[in-house]
PDB file of C-alpha atoms and ligand atoms in Angstrom:
ATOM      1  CA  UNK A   1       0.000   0.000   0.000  1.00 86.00           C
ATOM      2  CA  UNK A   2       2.703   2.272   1.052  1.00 87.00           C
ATOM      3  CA  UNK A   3       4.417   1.675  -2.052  1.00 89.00           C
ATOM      4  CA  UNK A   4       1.250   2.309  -4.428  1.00 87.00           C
ATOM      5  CA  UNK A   5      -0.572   5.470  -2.781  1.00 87.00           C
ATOM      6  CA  UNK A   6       2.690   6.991  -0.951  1.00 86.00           C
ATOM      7  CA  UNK A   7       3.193   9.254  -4.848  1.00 81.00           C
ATOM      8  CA  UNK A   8      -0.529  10.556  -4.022  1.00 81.00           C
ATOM      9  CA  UNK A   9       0.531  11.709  -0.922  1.00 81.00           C
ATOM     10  CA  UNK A  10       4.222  12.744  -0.590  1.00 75.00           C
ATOM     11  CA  UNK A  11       3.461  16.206  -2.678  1.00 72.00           C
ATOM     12  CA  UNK A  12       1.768  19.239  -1.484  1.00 80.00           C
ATOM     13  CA  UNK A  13      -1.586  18.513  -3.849  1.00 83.00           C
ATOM     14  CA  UNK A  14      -1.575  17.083  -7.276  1.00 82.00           C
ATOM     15  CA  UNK A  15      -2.261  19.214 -10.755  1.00 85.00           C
ATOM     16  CA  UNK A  16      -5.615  17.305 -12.217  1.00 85.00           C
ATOM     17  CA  UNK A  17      -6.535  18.488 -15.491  1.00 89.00           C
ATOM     18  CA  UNK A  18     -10.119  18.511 -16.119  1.00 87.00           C
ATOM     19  CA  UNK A  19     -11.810  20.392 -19.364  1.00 89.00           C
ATOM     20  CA  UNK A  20      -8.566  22.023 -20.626  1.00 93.00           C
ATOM     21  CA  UNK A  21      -8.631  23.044 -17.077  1.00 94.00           C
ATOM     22  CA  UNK A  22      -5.449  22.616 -14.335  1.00 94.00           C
ATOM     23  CA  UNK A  23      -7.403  22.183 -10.937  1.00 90.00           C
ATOM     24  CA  UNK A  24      -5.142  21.757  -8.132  1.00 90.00           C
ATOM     25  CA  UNK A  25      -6.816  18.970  -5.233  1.00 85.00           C
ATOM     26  CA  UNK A  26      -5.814  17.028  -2.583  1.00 85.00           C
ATOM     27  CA  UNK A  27      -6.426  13.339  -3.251  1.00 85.00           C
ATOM     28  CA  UNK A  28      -8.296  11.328  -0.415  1.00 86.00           C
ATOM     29  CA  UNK A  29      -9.341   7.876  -0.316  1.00 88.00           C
ATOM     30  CA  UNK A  30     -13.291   7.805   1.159  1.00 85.00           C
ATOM     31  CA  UNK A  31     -14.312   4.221   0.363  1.00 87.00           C
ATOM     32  CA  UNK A  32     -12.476   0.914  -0.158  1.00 90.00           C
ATOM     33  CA  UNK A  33     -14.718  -1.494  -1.952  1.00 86.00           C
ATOM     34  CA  UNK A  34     -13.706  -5.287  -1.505  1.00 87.00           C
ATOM     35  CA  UNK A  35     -14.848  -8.630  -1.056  1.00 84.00           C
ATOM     36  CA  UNK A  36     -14.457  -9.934   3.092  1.00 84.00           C
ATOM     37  CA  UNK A  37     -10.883 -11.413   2.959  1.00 87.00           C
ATOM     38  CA  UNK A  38      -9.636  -7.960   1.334  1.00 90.00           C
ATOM     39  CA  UNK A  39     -11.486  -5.950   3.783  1.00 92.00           C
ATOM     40  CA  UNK A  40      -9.607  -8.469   6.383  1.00 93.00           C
ATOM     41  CA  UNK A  41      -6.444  -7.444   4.508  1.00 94.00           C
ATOM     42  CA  UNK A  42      -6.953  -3.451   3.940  1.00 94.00           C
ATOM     43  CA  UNK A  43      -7.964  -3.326   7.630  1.00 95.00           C
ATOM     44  CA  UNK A  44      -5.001  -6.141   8.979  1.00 96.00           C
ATOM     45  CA  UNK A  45      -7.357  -8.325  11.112  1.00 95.00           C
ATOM     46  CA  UNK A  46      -7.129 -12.128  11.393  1.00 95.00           C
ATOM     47  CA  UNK A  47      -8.309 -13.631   8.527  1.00 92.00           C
ATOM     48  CA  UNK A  48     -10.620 -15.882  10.209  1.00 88.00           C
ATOM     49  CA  UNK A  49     -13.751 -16.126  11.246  1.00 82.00           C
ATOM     50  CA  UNK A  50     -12.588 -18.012  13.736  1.00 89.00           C
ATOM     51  CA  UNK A  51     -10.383 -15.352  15.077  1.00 93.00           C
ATOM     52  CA  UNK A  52     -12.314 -13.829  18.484  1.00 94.00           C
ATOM     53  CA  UNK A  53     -13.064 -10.912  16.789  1.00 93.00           C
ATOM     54  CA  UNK A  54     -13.712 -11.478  13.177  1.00 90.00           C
ATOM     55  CA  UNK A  55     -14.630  -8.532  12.035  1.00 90.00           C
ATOM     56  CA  UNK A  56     -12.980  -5.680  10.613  1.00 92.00           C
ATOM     57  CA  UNK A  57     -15.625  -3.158  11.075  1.00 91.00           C
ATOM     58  CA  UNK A  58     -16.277  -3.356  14.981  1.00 92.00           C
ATOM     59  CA  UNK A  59     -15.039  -5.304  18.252  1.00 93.00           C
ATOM     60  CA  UNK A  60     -17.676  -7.626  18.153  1.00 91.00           C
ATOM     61  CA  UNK A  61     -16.419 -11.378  19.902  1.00 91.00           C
ATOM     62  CA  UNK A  62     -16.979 -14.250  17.989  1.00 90.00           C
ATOM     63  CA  UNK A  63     -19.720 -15.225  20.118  1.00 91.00           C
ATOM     64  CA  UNK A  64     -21.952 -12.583  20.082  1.00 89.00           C
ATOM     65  CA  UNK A  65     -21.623 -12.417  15.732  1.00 82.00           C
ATOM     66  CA  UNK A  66     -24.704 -13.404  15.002  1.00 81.00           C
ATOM     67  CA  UNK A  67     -26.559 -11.447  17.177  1.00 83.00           C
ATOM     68  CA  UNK A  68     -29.153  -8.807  15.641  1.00 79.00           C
ATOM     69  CA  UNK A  69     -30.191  -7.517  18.858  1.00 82.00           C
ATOM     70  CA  UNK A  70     -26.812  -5.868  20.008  1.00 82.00           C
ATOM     71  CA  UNK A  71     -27.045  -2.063  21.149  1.00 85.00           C
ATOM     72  CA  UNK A  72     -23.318  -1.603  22.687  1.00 86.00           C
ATOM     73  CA  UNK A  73     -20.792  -2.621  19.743  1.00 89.00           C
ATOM     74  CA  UNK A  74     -17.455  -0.181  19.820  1.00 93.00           C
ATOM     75  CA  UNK A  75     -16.691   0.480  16.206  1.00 95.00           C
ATOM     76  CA  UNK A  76     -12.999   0.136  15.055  1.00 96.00           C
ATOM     77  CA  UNK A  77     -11.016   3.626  14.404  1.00 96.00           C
ATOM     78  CA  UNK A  78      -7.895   4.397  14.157  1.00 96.00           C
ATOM     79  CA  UNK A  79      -7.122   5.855  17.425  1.00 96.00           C
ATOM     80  CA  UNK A  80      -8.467   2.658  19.079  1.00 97.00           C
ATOM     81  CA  UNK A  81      -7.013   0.027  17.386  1.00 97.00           C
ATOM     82  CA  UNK A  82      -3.482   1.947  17.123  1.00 97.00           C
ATOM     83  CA  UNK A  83      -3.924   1.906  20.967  1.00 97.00           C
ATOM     84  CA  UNK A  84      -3.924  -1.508  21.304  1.00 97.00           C
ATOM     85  CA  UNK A  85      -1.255  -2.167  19.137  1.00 97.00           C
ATOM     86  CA  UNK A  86       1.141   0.389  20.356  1.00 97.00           C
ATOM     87  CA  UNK A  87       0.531  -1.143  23.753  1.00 97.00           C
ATOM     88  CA  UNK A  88       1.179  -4.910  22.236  1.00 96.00           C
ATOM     89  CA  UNK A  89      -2.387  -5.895  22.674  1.00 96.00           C
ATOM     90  CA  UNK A  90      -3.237  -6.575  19.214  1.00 94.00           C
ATOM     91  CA  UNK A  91      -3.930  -9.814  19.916  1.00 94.00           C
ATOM     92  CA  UNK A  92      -6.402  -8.812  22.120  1.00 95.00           C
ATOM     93  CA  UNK A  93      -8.574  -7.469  18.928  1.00 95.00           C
ATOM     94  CA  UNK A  94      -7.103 -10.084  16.309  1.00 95.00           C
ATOM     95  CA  UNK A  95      -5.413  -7.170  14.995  1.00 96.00           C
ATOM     96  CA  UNK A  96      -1.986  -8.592  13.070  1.00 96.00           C
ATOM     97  CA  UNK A  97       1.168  -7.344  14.189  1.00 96.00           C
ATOM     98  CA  UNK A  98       1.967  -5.252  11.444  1.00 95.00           C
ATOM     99  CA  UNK A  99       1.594  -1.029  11.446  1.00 96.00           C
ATOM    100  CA  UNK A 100      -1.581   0.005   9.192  1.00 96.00           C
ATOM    101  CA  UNK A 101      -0.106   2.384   6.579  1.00 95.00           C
ATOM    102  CA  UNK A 102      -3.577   3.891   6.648  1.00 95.00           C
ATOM    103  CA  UNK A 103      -3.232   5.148   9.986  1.00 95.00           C
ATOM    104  CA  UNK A 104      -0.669   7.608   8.428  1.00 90.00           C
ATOM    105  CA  UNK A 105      -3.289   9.013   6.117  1.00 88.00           C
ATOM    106  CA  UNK A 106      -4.734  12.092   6.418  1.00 80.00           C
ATOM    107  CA  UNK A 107      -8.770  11.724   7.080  1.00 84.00           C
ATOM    108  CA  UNK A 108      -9.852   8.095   6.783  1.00 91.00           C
ATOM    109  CA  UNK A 109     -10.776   5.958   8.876  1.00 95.00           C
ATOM    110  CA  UNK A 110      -9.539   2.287   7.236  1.00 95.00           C
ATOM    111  CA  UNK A 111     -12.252   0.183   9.074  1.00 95.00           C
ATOM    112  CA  UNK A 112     -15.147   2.236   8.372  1.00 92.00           C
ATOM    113  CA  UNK A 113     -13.877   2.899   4.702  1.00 92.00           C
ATOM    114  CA  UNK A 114     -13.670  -0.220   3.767  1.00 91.00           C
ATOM    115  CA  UNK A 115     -16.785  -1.711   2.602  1.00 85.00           C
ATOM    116  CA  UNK A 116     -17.944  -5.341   1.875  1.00 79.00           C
ATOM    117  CA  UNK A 117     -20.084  -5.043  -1.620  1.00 78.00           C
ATOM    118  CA  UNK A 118     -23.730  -7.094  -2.223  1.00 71.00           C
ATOM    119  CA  UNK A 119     -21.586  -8.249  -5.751  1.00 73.00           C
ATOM    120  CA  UNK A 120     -18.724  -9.707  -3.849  1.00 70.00           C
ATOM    121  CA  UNK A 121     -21.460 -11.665  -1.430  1.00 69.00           C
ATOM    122  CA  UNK A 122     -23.386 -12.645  -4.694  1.00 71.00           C
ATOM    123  CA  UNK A 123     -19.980 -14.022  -6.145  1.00 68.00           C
ATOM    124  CA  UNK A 124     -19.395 -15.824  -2.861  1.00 68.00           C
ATOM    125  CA  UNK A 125     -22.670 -17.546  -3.277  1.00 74.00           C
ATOM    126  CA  UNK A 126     -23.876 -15.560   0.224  1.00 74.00           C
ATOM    127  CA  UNK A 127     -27.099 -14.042  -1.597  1.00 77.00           C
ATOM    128  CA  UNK A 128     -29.303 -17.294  -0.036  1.00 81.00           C
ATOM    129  CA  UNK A 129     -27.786 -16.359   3.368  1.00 81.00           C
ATOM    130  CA  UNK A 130     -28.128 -12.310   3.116  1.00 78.00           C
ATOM    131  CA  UNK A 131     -32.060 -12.947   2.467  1.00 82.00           C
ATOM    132  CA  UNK A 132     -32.556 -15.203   5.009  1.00 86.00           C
ATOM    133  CA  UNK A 133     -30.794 -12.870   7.313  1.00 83.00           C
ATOM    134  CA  UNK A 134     -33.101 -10.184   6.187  1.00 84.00           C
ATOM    135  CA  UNK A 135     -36.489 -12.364   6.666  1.00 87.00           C
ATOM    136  CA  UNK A 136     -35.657 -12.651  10.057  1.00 89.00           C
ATOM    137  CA  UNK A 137     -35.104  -9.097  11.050  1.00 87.00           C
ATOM    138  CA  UNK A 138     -38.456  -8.167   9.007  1.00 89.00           C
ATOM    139  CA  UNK A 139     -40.064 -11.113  10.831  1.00 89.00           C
ATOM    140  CA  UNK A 140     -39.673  -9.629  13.726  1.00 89.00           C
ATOM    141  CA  UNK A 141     -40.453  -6.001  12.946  1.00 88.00           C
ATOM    142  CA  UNK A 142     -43.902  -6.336  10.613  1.00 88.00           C
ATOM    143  CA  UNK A 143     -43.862  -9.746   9.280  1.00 87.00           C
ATOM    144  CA  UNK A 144     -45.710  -8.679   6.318  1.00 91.00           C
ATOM    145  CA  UNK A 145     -42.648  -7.611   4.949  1.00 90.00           C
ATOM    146  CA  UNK A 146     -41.523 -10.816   4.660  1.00 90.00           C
ATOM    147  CA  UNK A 147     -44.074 -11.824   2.327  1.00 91.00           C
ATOM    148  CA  UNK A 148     -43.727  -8.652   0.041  1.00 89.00           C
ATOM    149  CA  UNK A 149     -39.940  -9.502  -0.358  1.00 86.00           C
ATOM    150  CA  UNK A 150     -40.750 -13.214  -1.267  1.00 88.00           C
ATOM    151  CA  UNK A 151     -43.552 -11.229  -4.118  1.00 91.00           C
ATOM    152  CA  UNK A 152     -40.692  -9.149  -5.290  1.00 90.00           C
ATOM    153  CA  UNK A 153     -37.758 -12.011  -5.621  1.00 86.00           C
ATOM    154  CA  UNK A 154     -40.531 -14.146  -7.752  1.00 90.00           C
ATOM    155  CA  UNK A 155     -40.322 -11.793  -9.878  1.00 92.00           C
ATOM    156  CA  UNK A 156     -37.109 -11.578 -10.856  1.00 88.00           C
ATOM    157  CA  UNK A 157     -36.762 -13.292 -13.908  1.00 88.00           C
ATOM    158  CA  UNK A 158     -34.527 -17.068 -14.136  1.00 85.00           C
ATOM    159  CA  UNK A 159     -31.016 -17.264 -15.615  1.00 82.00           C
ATOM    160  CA  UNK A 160     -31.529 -18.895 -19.220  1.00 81.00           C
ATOM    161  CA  UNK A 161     -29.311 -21.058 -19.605  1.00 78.00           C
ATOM    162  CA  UNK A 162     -27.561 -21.088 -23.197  1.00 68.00           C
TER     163      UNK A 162
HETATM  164 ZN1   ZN B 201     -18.682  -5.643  12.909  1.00 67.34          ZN
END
């Protein structure tokens, strides 16, 4: 990483021409789309879901992952998580020993930034999973719901095979 973004950082703003135009910016980066093992990578957690805290968006344990009623999750950022590893406790968060060149960045936040897509999950074959996931939370808000999704996902049209 350090090698491939340090250019867009080491100068004082980059020339961007734009319509015959010279605009002079500051590149940021605001999102990282990726499937879950690059997220796991950008973000240097475990790559595990075995790992006790397997994901790389909050300090959830292991245990507690697949519960949709939480109300106290602490969110990764990195003043947190450089706090437990500059106090050798990455361990503690599965974070891997290894300094996040993002830290050094100027205004992101790598664990928020970096965002699972639905088209990685469809690749993955998760789409089954991310429905049923969804039935239950509308279950248990107005289970109506439920049946208007299954009325909408009839209607999407079958793959024809060639
Ligand atoms: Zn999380």
């Amino acid at each position: 990483m350090k090698f491939l973004l340090d250019p867009l950082f080491a100068e004082k703003g980059i020339d961007l021409e734009v319509d015959n135009k010279t605009f002079w910016f500051f590149p940021r980066i605001s999102t990282i789309i990726c499937d879950w093992p690059e997220a796991t990578t950008f973000s240097l957690v475990y790559k595990s879901t075995n790992s006790n805290f397997p994901c790389h968006f909050c300090l959830i344990s292991k245990t507690l992952l697949a519960d949709t009623d939480l109300s106290d999750v602490t969110f990764c950022n990195n003043e947190n998580m450089q706090e437990y590893f500059y106090n050798n406790a990455e361990q503690d968060v599965s974070l891997e020993n290894i300094p996040n060149y993002f830290w050094s960045l100027p205004s992101i936040n790598v664990y928020s930034a970096t965002v699972p897509d639905r088209m990685h999950h469809l690749d993955l074959g998760l789409f089954h999973y991310q429905i049923e996931f969804t039935q239950a939370l509308l279950q248990k808000q107005d289970s109506s719901l439920v049946n208007k999704i299954d009325n909408r996902l009839s209607k999407i049209p079958r793959f024809q095979k060639f």
